[in-house]
Coordinates of C-alpha atoms and ligand atoms in Angstrom, one line a residue:
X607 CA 103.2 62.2 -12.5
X608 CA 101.6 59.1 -11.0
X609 CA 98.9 60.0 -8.1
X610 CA 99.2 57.8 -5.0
X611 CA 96.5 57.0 -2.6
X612 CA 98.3 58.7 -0.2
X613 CA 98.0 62.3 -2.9
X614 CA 94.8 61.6 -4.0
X615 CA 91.1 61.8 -2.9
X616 CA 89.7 58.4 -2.3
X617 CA 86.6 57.2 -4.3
X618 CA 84.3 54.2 -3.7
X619 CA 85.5 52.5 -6.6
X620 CA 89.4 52.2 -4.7
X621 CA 87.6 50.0 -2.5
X622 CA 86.1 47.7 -5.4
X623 CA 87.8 45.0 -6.3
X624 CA 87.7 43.6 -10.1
X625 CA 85.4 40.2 -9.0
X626 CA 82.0 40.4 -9.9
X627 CA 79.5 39.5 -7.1
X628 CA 77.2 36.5 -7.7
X629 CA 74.6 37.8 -5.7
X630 CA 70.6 37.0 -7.4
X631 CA 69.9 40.1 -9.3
X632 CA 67.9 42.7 -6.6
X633 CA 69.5 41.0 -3.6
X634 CA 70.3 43.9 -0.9
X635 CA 73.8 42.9 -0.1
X636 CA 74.6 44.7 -3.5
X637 CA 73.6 47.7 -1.9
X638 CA 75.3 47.1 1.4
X639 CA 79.2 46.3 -0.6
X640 CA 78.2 50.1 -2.0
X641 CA 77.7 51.2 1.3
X642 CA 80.6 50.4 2.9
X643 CA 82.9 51.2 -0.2
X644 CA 81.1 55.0 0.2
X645 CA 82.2 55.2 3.6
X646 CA 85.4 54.3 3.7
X647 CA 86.1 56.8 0.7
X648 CA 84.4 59.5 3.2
X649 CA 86.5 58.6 5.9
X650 CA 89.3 58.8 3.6
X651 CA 90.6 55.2 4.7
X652 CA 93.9 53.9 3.1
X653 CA 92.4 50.5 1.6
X654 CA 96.0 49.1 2.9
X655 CA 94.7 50.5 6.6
X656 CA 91.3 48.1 5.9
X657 CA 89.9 44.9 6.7
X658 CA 86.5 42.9 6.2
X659 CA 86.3 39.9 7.9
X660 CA 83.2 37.1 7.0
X661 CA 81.9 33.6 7.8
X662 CA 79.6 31.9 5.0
X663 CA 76.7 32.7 3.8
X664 CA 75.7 34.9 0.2
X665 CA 75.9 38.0 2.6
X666 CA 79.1 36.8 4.0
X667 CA 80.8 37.0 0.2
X668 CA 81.5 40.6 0.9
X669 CA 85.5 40.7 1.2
X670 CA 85.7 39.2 -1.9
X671 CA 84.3 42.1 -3.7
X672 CA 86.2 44.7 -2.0
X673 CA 89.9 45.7 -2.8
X674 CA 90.7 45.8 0.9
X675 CA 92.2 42.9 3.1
X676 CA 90.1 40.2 3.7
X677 CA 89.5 36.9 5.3
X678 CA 86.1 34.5 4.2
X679 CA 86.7 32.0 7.1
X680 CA 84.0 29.8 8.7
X681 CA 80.6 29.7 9.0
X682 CA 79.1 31.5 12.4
X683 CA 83.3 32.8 13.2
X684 CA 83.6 36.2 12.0
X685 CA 83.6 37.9 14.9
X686 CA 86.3 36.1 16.7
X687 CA 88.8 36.4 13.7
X688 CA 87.8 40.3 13.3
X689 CA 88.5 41.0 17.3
X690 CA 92.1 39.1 17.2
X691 CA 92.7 40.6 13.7
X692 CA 92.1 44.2 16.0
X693 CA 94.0 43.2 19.0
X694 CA 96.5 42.3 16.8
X695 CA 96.5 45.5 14.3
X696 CA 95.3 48.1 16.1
X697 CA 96.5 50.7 13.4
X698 CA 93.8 48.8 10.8
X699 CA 89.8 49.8 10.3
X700 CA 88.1 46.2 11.0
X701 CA 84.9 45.4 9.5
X702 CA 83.1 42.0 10.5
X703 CA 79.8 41.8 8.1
X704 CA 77.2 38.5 7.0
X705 CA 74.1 37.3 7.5
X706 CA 71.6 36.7 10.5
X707 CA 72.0 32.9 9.9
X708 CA 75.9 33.4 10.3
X709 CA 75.7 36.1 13.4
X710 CA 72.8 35.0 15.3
X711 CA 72.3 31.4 15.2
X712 CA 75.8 29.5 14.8
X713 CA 77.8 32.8 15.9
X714 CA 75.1 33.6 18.4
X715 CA 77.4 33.1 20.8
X716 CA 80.5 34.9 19.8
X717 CA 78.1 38.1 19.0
X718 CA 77.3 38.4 23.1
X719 CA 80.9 38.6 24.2
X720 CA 81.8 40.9 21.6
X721 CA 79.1 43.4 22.1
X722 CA 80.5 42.1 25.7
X723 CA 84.1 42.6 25.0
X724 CA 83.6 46.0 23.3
X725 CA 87.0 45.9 20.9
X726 CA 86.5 48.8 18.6
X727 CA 85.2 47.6 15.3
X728 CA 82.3 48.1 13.5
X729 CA 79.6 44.6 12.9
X730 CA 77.4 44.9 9.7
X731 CA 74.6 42.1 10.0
X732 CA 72.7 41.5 6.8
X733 CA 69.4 40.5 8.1
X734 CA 67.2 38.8 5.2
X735 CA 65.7 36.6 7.9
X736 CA 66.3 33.8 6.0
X737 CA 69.2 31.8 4.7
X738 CA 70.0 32.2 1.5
X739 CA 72.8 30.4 0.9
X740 CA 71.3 27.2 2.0
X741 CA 68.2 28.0 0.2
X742 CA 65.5 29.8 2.6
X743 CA 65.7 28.0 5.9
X744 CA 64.1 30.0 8.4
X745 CA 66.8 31.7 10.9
X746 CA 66.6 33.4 14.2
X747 CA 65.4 36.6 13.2
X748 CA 62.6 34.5 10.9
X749 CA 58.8 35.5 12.0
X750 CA 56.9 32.6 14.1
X751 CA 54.7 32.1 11.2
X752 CA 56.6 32.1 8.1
X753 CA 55.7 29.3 6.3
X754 CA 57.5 28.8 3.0
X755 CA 60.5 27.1 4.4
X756 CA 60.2 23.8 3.9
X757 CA 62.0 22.7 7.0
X758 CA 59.3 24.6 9.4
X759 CA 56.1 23.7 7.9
X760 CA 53.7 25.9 9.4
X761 CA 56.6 28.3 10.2
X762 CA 59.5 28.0 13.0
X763 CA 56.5 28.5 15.9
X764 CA 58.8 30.7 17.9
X765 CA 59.6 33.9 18.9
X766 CA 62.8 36.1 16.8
X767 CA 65.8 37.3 18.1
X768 CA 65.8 40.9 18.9
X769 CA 69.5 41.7 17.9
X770 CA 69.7 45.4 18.7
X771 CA 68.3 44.2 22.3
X772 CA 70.7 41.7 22.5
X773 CA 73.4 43.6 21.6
X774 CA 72.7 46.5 24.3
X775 CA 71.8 44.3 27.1
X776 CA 75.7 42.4 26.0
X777 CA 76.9 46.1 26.4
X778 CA 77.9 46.9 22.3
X779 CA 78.9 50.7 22.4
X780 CA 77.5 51.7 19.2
X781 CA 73.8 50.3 18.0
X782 CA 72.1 51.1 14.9
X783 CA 69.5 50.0 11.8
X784 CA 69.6 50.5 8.2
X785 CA 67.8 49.8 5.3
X786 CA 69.2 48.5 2.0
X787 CA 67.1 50.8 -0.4
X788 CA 68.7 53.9 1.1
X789 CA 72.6 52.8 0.3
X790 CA 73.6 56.4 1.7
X791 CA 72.0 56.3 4.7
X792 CA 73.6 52.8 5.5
X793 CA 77.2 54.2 4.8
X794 CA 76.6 57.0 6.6
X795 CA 75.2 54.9 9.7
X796 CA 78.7 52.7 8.8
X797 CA 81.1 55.8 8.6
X798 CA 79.6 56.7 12.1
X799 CA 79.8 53.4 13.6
X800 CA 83.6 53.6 13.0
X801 CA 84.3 56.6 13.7
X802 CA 82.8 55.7 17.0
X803 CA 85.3 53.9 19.8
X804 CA 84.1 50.6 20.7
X805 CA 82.1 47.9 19.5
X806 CA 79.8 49.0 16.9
X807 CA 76.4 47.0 15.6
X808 CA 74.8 47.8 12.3
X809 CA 71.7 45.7 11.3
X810 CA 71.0 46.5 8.0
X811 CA 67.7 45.3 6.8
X812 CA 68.5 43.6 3.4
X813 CA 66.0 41.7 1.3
X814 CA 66.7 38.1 -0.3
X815 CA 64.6 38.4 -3.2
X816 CA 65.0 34.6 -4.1
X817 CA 63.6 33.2 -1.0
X818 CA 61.6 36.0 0.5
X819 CA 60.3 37.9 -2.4
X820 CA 58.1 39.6 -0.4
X821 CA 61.0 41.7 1.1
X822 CA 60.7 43.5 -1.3
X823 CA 57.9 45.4 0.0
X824 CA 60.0 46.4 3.3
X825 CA 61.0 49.6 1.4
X826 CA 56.7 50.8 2.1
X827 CA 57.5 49.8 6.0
X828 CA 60.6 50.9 6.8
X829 CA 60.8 54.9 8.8
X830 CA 63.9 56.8 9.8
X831 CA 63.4 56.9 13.6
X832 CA 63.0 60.9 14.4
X833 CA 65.2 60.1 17.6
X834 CA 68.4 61.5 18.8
X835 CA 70.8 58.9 19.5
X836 CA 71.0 58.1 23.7
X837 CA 74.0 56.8 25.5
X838 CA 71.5 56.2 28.5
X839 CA 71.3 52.1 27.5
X840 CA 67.9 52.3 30.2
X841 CA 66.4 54.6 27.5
X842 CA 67.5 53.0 24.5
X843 CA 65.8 49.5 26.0
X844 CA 62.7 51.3 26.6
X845 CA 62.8 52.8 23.0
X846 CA 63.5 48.8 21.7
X847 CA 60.8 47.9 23.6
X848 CA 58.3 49.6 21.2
X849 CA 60.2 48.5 18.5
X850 CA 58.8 46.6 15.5
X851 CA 61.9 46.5 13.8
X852 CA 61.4 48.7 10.8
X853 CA 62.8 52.0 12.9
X854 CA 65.9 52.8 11.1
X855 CA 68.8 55.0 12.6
X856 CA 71.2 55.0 15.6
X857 CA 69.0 54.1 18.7
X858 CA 72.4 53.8 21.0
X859 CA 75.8 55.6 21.4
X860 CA 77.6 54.2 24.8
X861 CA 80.7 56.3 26.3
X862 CA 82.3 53.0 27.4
X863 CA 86.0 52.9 27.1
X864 CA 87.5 50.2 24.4
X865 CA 88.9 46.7 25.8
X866 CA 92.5 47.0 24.5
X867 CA 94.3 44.1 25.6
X868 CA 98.1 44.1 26.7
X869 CA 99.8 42.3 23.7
X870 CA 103.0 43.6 24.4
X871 CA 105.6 40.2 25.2
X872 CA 106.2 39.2 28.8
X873 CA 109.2 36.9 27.8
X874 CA 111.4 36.6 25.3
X875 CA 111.1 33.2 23.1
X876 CA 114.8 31.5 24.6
X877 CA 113.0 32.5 27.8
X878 CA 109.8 30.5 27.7
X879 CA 111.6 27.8 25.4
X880 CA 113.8 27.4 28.8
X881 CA 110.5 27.0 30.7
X882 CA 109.7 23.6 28.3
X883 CA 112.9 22.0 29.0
X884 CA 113.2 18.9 30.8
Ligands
LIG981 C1 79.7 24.7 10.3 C2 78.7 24.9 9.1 N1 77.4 24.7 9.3 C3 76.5 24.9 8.3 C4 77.0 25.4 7.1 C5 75.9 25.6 6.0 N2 75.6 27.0 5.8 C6 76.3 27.7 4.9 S1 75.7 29.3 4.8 C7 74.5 29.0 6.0 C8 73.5 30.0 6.4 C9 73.7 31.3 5.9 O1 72.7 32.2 6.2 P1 72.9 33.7 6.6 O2 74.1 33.9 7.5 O3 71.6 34.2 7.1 O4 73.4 34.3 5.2 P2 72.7 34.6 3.8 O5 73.1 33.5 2.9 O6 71.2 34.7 4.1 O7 73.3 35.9 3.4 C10 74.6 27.7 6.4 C11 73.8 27.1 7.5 C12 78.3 25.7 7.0 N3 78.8 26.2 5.8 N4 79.2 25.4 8.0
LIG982 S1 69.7 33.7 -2.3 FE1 68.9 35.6 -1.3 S2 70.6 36.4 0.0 FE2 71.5 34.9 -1.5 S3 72.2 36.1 -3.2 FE3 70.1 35.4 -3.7 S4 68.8 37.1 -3.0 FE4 70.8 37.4 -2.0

């Protein structure tokens, strides 16, 4: 007899799909497709009941490569397309994931009011501090004196974003940091973030060994934070503000309810095509 997915207990590889990623050899998003394939088998997820949603970017390739729905739509716009995707299918597990370049800089904006509009989903930032894609600009998250990119000789001269600040001063509900050389760890910090209500942040720290070889070496740096998660957000800004953003864990787990908009229809469609007659 034939086993359904519906019978059977889901693995990481029913989240796969057959496309082969064209990702450099050793880059970290590798590890962060296995991650969220992991925990969607522990959460037992339908892939049916699934969506990732992307901009561009390498990072942003990631619903290619998995077996559940998908959308690759435009640069810096994943976030809008995952919240109405949400609003619209409430029944379906959205994922929005890419890179810093994608969710900071020309998304930067869309990233406040979601943290801001707190539709429960779950965010996955790959932060290489560089983009890839376009071959190693710096980004926002890029240190003040990083010098190989040959648009900022001499480096970008200014401070980085602080996304995990940023996103609990905009008021996300769920606020955590991974690493990509501990796969587990990251789906574990991604089964969590969807299993909690609200919008839920995820940077996982995830090296581009083409342009910042030197990435490699964040697996020496990087310490799971010994910290409890608070839902006080005045405690979790005093714990960023000693951050040097190689703690890993959940620093923040908010209690605030989920923005779940009225979609039901006020009028039926002879009733507002009435309204348009002349
Ligand atoms: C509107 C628009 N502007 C610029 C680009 C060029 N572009 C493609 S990917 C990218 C940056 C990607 O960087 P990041 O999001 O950090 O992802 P990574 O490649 O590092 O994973 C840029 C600027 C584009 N595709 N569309
Ligand atoms: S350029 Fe960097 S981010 Fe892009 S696939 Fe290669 S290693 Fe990964």
């Amino acid at each position: 007899m034939e086993t359904t997915t519906a019978t059977r207990k889901l693995t990481p590889k029913d989240y796969k799909s057959d496309i082969k990623p064209v990702w450099c050899p050793g880059c970290g998003d590798f590890s962060v497709l296995s991650s969220i394939t992991k925990a969607l088998a522990e959460l037992g997820i339908p892939p049916e009941q699934a969506a990732v949603v992307s901009g561009i970017g390498c990072s942003s390739r990631i619903p290619a490569y998995t077996s559940v729905y998908g959308l690759h739509g435009l640069h810096g716009r994943a976030l809008p397309a995952a919240i109405g995707l949400k609003v619209a299918r409430p029944d379906l597990t959205v994922i929005a994931a890419g890179g810093d370049g994608d969710g900071f800089s020309i998304g930067g904006n869309h990233f406040l009011h979601a943290c801001r509009r707190n539709v429960d989903m779950t965010y996955i930032v790959m932060d290489n501090e560089v983009y890839g894609m376009t071959k190693g600009q710096a980004s926002p998250t890029t240190e003040p004196d990083w010098e190989r990119g040959k648009l900022t000789p001499g480096g970008p001269g200014i401070n980085p974003f602080h996304p995990l600040a940023v996103a609990l001063a905009s008021g996300a509900n769920f606020i955590a940091r991974g690493f990509t050389g501990d796969p587990n760890y990251v789906a574990r910090l991604i089964a969590e973030g969807i299993r909690h209500p609200g919008f839920s942040f995820i940077q996982v720290l995830s090296p581009c060994v083409t342009f910042r070889p030197e990435e490699r070496e964040w697996k020496k740096v990087v310490r799971p934070a010994p910290v409890e998660p608070t839902s006080d957000p005045a405690r979790a800004a005093r714990r960023l503000m000693t951050d040097d953003g190689f703690n890993l864990g959940v620093l923040f787990k908010g209690d605030r309810r989920p923005f779940r908009p009225d979609t039901s229809a006020r009028a039926t469609v002879a009733e507002l095509e009435q309204e348009f007659v002349v």
